[in-house]
Short mmCIF file of C-alpha atoms in Angstrom, two decimals:
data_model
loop_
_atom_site.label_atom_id
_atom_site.label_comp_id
_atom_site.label_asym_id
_atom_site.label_seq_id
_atom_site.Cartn_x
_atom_site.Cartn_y
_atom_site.Cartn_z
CA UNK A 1 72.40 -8.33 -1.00
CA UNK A 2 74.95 -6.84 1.40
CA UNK A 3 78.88 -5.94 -0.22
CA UNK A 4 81.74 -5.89 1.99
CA UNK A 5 84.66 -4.14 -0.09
CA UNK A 6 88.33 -5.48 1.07
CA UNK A 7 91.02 -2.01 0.62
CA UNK A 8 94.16 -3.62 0.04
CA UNK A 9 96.68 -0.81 0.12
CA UNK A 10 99.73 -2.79 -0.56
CA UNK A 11 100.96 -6.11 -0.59
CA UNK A 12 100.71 -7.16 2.98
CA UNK A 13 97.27 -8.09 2.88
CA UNK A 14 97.78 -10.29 -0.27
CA UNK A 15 98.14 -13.79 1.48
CA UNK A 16 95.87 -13.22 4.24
CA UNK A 17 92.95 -12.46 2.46
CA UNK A 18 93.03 -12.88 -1.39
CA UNK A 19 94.86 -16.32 -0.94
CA UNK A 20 92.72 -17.72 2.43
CA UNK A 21 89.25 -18.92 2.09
CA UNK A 22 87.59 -15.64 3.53
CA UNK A 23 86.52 -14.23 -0.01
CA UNK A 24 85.17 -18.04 -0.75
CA UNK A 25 83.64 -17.96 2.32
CA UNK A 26 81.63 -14.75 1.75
CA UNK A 27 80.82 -15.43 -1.45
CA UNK A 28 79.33 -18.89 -0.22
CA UNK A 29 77.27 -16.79 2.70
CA UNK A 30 76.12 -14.78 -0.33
CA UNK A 31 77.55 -11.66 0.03
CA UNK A 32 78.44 -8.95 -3.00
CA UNK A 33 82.36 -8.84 -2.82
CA UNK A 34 84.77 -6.34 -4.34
CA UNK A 35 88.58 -5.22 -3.89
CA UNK A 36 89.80 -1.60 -4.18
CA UNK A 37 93.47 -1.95 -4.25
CA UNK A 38 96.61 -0.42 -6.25
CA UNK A 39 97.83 -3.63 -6.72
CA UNK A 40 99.72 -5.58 -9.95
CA UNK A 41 96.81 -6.82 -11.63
CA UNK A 42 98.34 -10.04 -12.14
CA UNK A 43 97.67 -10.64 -8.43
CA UNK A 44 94.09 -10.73 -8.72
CA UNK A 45 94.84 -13.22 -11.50
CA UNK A 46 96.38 -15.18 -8.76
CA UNK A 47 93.84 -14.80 -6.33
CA UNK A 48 91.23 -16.23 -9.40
CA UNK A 49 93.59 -19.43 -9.41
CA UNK A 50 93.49 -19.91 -5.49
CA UNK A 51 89.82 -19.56 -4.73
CA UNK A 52 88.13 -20.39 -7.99
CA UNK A 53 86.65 -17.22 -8.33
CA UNK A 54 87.36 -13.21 -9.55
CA UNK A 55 86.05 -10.62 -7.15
CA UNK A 56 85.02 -7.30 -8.55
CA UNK A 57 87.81 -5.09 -8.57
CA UNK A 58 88.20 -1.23 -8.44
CA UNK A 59 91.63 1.31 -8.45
CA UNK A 60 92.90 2.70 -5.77
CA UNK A 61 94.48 5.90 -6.37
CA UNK A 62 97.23 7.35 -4.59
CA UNK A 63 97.81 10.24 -3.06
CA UNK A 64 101.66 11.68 -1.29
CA UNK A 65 100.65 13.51 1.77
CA UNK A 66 101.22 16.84 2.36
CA UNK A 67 104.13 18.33 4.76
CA UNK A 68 101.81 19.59 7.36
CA UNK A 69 99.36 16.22 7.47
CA UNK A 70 103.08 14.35 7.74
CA UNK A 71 104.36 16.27 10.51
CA UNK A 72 100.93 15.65 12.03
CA UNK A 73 101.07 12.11 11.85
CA UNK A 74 105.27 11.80 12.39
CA UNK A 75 104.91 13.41 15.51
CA UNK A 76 102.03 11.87 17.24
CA UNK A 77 103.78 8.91 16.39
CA UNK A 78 106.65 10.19 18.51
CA UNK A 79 104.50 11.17 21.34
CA UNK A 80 103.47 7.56 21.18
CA UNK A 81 106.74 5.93 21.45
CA UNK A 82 107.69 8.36 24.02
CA UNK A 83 104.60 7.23 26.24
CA UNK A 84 104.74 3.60 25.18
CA UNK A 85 108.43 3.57 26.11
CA UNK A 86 107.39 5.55 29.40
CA UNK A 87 104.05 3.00 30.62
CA UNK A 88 106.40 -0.03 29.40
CA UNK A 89 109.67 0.72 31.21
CA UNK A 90 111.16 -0.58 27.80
CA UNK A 91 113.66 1.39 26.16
CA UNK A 92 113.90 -0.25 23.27
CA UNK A 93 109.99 0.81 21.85
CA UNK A 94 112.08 3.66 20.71
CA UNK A 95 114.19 1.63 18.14
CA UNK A 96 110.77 1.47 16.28
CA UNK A 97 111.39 5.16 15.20
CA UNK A 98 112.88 6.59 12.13
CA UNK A 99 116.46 5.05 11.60
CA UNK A 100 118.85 5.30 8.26
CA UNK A 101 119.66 7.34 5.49
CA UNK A 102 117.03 9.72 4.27
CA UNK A 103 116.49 13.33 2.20
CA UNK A 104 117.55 16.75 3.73
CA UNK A 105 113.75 17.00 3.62
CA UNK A 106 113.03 13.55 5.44
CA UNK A 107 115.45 14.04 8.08
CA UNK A 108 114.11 17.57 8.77
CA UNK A 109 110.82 16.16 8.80
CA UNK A 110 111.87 13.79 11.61
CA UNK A 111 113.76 15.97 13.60
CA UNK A 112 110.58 18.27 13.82
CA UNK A 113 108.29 15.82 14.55
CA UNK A 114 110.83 14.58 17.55
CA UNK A 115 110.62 18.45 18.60
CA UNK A 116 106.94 18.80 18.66
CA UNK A 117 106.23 15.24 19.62
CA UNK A 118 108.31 15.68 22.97
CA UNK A 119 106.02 18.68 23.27
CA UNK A 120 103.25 16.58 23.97
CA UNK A 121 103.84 13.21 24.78
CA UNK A 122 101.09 13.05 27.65
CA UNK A 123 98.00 11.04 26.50
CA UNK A 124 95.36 14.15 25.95
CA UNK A 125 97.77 16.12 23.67
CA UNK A 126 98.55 13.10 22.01
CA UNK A 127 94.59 12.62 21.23
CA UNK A 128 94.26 16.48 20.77
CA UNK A 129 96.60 16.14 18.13
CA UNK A 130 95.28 13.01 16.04
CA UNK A 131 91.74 14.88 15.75
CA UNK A 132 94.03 17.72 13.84
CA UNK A 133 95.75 15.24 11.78
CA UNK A 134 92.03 13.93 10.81
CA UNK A 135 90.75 17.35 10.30
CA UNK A 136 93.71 17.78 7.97
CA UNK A 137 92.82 14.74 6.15
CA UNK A 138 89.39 15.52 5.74
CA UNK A 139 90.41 18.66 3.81
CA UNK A 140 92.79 16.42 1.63
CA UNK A 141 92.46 15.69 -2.35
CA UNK A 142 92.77 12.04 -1.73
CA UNK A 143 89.67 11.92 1.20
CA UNK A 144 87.44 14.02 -1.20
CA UNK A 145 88.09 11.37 -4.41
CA UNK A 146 87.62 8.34 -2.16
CA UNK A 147 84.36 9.40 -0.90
CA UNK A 148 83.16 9.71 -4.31
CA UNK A 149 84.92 6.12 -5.07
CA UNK A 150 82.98 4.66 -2.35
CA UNK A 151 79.88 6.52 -3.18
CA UNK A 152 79.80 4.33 -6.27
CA UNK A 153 81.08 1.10 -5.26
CA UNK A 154 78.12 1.32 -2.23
CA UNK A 155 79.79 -0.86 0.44
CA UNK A 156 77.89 -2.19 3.65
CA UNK A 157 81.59 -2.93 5.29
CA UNK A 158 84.93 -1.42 4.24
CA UNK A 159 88.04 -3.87 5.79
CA UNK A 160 91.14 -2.60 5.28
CA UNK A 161 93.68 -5.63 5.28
CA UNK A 162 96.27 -3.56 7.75
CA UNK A 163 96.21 -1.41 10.11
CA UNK A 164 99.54 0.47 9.43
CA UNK A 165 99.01 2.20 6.22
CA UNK A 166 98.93 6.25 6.27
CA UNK A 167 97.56 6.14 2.52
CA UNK A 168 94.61 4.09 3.75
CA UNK A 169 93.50 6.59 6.36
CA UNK A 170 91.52 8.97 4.23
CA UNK A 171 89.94 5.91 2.34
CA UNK A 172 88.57 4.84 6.19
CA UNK A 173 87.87 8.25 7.17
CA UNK A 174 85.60 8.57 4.24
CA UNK A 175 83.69 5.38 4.71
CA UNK A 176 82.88 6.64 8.33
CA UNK A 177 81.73 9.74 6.97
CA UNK A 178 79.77 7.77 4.95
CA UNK A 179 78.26 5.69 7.29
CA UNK A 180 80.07 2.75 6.32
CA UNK A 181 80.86 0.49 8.78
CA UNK A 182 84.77 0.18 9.08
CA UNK A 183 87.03 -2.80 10.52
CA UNK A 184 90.68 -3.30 10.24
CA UNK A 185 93.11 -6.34 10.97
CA UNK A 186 96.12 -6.00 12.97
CA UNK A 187 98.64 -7.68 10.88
CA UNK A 188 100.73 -9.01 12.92
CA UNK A 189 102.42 -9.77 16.18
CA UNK A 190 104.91 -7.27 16.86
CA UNK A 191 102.88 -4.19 15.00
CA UNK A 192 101.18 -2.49 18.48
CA UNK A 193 103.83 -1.42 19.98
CA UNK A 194 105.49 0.68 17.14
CA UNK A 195 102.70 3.09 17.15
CA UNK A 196 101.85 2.84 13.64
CA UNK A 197 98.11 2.61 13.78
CA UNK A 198 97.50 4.84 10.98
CA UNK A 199 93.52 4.67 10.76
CA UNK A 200 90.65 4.26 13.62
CA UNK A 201 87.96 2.45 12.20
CA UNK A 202 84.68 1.34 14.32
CA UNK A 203 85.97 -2.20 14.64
CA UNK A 204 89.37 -4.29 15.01
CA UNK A 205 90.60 -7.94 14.55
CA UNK A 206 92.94 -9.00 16.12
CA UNK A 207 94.95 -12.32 16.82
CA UNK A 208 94.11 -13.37 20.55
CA UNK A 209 92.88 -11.70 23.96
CA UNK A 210 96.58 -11.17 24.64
CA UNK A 211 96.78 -8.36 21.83
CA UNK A 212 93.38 -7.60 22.42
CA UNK A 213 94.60 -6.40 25.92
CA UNK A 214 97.76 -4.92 24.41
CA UNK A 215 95.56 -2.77 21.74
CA UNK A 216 93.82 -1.41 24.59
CA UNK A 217 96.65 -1.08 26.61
CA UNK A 218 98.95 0.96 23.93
CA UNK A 219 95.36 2.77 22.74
CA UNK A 220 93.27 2.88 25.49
CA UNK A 221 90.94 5.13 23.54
CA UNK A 222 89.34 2.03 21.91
CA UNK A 223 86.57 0.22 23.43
CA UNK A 224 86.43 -3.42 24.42
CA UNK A 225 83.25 -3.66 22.30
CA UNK A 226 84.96 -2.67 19.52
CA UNK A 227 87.57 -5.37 19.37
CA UNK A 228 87.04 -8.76 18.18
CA UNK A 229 89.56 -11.93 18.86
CA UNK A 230 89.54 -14.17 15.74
CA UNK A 231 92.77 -14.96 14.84
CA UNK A 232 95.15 -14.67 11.71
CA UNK A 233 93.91 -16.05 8.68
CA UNK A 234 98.43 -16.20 7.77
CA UNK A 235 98.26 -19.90 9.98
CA UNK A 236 95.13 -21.21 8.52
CA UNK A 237 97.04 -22.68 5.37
CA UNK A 238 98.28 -24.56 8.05
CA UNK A 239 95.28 -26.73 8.51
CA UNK A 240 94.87 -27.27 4.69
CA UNK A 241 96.04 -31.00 4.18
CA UNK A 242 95.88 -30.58 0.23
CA UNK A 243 98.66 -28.49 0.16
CA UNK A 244 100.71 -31.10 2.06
CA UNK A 245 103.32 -33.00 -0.51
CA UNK A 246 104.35 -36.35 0.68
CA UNK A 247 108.18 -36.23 1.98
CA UNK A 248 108.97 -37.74 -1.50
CA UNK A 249 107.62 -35.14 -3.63
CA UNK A 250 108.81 -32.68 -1.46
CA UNK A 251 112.04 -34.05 -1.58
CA UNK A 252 112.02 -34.66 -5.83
CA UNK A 253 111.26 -31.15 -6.51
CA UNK A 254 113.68 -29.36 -4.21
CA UNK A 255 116.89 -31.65 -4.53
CA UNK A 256 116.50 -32.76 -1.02
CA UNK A 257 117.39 -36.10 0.30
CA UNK A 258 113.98 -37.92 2.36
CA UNK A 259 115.88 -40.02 4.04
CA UNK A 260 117.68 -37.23 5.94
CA UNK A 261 116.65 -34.79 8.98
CA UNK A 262 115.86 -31.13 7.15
CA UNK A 263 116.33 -28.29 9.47
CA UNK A 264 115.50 -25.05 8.12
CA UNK A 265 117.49 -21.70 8.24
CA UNK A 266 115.18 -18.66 7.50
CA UNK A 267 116.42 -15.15 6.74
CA UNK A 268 115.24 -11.74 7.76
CA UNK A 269 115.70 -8.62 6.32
CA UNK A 270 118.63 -7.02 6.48
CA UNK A 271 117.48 -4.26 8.62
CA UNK A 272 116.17 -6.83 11.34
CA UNK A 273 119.18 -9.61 11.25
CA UNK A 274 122.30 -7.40 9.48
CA UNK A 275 124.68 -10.44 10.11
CA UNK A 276 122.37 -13.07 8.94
CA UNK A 277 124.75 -14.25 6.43
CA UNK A 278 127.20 -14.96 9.25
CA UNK A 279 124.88 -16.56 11.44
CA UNK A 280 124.35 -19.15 8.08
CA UNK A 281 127.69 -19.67 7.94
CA UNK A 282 127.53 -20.28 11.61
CA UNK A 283 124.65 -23.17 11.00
CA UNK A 284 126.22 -24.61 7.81
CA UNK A 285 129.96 -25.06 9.49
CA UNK A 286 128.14 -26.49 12.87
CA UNK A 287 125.99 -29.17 10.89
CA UNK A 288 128.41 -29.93 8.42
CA UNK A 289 129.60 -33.31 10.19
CA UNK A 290 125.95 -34.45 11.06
CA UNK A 291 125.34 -36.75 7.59
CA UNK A 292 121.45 -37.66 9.00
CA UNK A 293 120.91 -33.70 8.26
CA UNK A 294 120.26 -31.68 5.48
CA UNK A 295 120.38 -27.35 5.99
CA UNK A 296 117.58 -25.28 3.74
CA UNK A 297 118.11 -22.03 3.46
CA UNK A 298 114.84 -19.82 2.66
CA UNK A 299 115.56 -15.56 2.09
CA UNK A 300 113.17 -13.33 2.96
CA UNK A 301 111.08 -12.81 0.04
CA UNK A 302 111.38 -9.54 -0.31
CA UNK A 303 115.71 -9.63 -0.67
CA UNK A 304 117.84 -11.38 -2.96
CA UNK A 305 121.14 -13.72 -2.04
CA UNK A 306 123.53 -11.56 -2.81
CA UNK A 307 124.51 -11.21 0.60
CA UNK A 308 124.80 -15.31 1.36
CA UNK A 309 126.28 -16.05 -1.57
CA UNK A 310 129.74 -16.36 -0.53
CA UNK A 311 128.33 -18.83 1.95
CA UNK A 312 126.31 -20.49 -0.12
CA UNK A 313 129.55 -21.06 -2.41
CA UNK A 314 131.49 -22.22 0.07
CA UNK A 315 128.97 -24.46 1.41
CA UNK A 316 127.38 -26.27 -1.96
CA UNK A 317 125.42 -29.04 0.16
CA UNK A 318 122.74 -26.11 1.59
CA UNK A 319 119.88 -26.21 -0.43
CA UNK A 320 118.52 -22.69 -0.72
CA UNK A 321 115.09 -23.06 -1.82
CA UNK A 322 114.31 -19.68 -3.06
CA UNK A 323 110.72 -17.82 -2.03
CA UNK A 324 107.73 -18.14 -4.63
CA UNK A 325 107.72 -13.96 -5.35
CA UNK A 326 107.19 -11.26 -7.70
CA UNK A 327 109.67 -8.85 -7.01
CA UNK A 328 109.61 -5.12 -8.28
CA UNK A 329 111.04 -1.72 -7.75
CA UNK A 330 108.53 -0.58 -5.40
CA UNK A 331 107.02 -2.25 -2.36
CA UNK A 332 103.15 -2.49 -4.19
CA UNK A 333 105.00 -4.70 -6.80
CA UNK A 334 106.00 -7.08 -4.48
CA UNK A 335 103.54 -10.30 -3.76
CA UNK A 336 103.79 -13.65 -3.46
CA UNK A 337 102.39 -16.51 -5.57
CA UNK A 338 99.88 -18.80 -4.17
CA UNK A 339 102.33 -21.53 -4.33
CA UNK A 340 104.56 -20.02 -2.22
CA UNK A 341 101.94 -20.27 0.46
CA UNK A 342 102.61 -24.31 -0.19
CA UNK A 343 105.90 -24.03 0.06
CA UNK A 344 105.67 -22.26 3.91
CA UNK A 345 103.00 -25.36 4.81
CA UNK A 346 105.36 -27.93 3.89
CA UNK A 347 108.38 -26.46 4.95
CA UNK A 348 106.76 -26.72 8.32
CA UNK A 349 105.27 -29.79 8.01
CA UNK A 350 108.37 -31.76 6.92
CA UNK A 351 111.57 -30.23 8.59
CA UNK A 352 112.35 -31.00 12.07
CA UNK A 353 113.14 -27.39 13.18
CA UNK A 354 113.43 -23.90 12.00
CA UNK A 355 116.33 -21.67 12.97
CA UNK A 356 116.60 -17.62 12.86
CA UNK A 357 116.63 -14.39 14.49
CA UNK A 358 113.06 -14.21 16.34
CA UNK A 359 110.85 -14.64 13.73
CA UNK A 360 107.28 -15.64 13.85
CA UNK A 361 108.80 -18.53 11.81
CA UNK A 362 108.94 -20.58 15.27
CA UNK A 363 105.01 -20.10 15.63
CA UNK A 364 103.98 -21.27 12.21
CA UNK A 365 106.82 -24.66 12.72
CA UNK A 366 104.88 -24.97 16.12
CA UNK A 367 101.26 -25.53 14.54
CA UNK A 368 103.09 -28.78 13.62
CA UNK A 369 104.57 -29.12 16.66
CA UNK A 370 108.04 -28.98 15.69
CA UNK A 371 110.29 -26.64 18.12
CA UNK A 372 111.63 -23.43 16.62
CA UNK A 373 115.43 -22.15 17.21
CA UNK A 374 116.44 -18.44 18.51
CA UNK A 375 119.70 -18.02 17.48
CA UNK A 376 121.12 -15.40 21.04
CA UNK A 377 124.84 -14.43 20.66
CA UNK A 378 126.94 -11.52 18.59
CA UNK A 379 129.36 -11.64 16.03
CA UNK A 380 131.01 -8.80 17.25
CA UNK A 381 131.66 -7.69 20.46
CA UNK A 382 131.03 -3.51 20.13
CA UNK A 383 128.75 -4.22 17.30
CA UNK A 384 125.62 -1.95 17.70
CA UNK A 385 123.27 -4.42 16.41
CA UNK A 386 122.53 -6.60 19.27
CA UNK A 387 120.93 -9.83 20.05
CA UNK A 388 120.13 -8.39 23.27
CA UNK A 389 118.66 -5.46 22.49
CA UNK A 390 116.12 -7.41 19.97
CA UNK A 391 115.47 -9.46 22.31
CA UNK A 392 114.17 -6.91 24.75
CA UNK A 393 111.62 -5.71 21.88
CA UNK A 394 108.05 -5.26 23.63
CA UNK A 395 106.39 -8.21 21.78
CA UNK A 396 108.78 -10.68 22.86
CA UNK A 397 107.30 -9.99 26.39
CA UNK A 398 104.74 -12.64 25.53
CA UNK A 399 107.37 -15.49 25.92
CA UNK A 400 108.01 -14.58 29.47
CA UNK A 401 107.68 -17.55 32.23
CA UNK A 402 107.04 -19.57 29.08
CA UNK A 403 109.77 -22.13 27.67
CA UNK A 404 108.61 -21.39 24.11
CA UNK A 405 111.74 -21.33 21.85
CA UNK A 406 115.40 -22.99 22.24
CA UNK A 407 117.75 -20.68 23.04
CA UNK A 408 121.32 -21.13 20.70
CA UNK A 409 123.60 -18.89 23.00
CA UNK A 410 126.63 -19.48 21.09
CA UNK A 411 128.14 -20.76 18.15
CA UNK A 412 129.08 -23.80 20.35
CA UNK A 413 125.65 -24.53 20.99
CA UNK A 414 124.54 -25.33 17.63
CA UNK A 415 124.74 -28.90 17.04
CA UNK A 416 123.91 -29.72 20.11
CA UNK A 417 120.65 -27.68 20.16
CA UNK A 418 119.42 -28.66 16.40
CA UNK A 419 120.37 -32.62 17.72
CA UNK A 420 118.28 -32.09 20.46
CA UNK A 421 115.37 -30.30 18.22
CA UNK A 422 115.72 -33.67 16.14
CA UNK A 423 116.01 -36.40 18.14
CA UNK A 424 114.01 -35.24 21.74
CA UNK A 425 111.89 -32.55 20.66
CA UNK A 426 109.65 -32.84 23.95
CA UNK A 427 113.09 -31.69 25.84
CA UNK A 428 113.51 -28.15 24.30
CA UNK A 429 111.11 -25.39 23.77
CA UNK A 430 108.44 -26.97 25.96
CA UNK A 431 105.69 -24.55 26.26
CA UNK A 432 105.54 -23.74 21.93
CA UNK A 433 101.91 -25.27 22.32
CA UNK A 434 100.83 -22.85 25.51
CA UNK A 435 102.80 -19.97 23.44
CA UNK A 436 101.22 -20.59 20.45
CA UNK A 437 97.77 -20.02 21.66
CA UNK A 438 98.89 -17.07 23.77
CA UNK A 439 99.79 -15.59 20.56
CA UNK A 440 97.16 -16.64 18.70
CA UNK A 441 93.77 -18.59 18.48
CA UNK A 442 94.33 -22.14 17.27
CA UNK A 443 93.33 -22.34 13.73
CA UNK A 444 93.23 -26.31 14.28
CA UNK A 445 90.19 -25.79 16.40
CA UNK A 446 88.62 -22.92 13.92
CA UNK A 447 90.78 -21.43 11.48
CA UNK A 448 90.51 -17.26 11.46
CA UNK A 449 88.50 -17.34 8.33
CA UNK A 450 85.55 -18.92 9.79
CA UNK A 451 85.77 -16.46 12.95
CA UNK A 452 86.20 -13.35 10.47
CA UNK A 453 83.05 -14.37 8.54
CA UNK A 454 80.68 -14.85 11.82
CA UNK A 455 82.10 -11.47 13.01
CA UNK A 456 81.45 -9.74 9.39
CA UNK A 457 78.34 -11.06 9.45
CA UNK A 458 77.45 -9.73 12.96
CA UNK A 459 77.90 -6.20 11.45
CA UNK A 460 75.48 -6.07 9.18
#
């Protein structure tokens, strides 16, 4: 019996894989399943609950990386930006680089790695330089403990849920050492361009042919054969009628009205959307006449209120409908709970229109059909965060030619664009469909789990 071993490094490949039906799916093709992973064990409780079943589960230590093996990887990271910014003729790849308050050590850290990495910023140094960095990591603590780790738990297939992870490299580079075959998962839509692909494993999934081109494109070290389309396994849930409430239900257990148009306001971080708060405020004072509507507000998970709750004071009829989380101190105690997956599917399913700062929000209200909002103008007129500027980030390139969002230009524009969302929702954002599956391969015809399983079992 073959075992294909899922490293989970951190949260981000929680909902993807130990919530979907790819584990069940396995299982059912009779495969051996375990998960290495320095999770919260209550998670895997959670995961039990989901699919019905508990997949053998082993530690993952670990490890801070040395100066040396960080300056290595900081500045080939650099290098990358530098040439992605070059072959791109997009300035703004370089926002994707080290930003904010750090360490004396940190900050000298970065300001090395932007010395050496402007050294050699041309493709072959940049290469020359990664087989160093995996040299380095073969001489590591952490490489030499996860090869015996792996020697025991005797995987056919190691996936790593990410591809982004530094402290999963060694875990990879010792399963290829191994002769284990290795496949990652790029995560998601906006991750190629940032030059954060920490590990290079035999195989990668990834969401469509359009990122399949841009892999190559940003990495052209990696071989077509190597790369597999299948999707993302994040807008299967999408296709799961169970987890659709009626409106009624829906409506009972969040204090909503069903008679009522809900339009949905969803939060980034505070890094990504600083002035979200304002933008709220924006929404809540431009719908406030419209009594057919009803405004839900939805954080990101991973951030409290605190920063709308002056607007949510002053506007008591929003109905913030707070995500399904564990939160911690640290980022590996963060995760959500399966019923938070729920909450995304019928937040979709019953509100007319979602409404944010570019986030991949509009593509998972568009497997329903229902037209997603860009909010496009400033708060402040020198402000250095800029609509514009995020707007010109690499990944939004796929929307080009393609009328796949409404644009809100001002505050003015508000009402009139959420009315339109509402009431003639085949007259704005035209081409979500033709976006959608640019981005992405439909789920509705075959979700991602069923792809990821045929392409699993091709490698063994």
């Amino acid at each position: 019996m073959k075992r294909i071993c899922f490293l989970i490094p951190d949260g981000v490949g929680i909902r993807n894989y130990l919530y979907s039906d790819i584990l069940r799916d396995l299982k059912s093709e009779g495969f051996e399943l375990s998960v290495w992973h320095g999770l919260d064990p209550k998670i895997i409780d959670q995961s039990q609950l989901r699919i019905g079943f508990r997949p053998e589960s082993f530690p993952l230590a670990t490890f801070k990386e040395d100066a040396v093996t960080q300056l290595f990887r900081e500045s080939t990271c650099y290098a990358r930006l530098l040439r992605g910014q070059e072959i791109t003729s997009n300035p703004t790849i370089l926002s994707n680089w080290h930003n904010g308050k750090f360490s004396f050590q940190k900050k000298m850290l970065i300001k090395l790695s932007e010395l050496l990495g402007g050294t050699f910023r041309k493709y072959e140094n940049i290469l020359q330089t990664e087989k160093l960095l995996v040299s380095r990591l073969r001489g590591s603590q952490a490489y030499k403990i996860y090869k015996k780790q792996l020697s025991e738990i005797k995987p056919d297939v190691l996936f790593c849920t990410h591809q982004r992870m530094p402290a999963a490299t060694p875990a990879m580079l010792a399963a290829s050492d191994l002769g284990i075959k290795t496949v990652t998962a790029i995560f998601s839509w906006d991750n190629l361009p940032k030059a954060r692909l920490a590990m290079r494993p035999d195989y990668y999934l990834v969401w469509s042919e359009y990122m399949a081109k841009e892999l190559q494109f940003f990495y052209p070290e990696i071989k077509e054969d190597q790369i597999r389309v299948t999707g993302t396994p994040q807008f299967d849930f999408y296709t799961k009628t169970d987890d659709i409430m009626s409106r009624e239900e829906f409506a009972a257990e969040f204090g909503l009205d069903p008679e009522k148009k809900w339009v949905c306001f969803s939060g980034d971080d505070a890094k990504t959307s600083p002035h979200d708060s304002s933008y709220l405020r924006d929404v809540a004072e431009a719908l406030a006449d419209q009594q057919d509507i009803q405004l839900i507000f939805r954080q990101v998970p991973v951030e409290t209120t605190a920063r709308y709750s002056k607007v949510l004071e002053d506007f008591p009829k929003v109905v913030h409908i707070n995500p399904f989380w564990e939160k911690g101190k640290y980022w590996q105690q963060f995760f959500p709970y399966p019923k938070d997956v729920s909450h995304l599917v019928n937040l979709a399913y019953h509100c007319a229109t979602v409404i944010n700062i570019g986030s991949t929000m509009a593509l998972d209200f568009a497997l329903f059909d229902h037209p997603g909002l860009f909010l496009k103008y400033d708060h402040e007129k020198n402000q250095e965060w800029k609509t514009e500027t995020v707007y010109r980030f690499q990944h939004f390139k796929s929307m080009d030619g393609l009328d796949a969002v409404g644009w809100i230009n001002s505050k003015d524009e508000i009402q009139t664009k959420v009315r339109l969302a509402i009431d003639h929702p085949d007259k704005i954002a035209t081409d979500r469909q033709v976006w959608l599956k640019k981005i992405t391969v439909d789920p509705r015809v075959q979700p991602a789990s069923n792809r990821i399983l045929h392409e699993l079992k091709n490698l063994i």
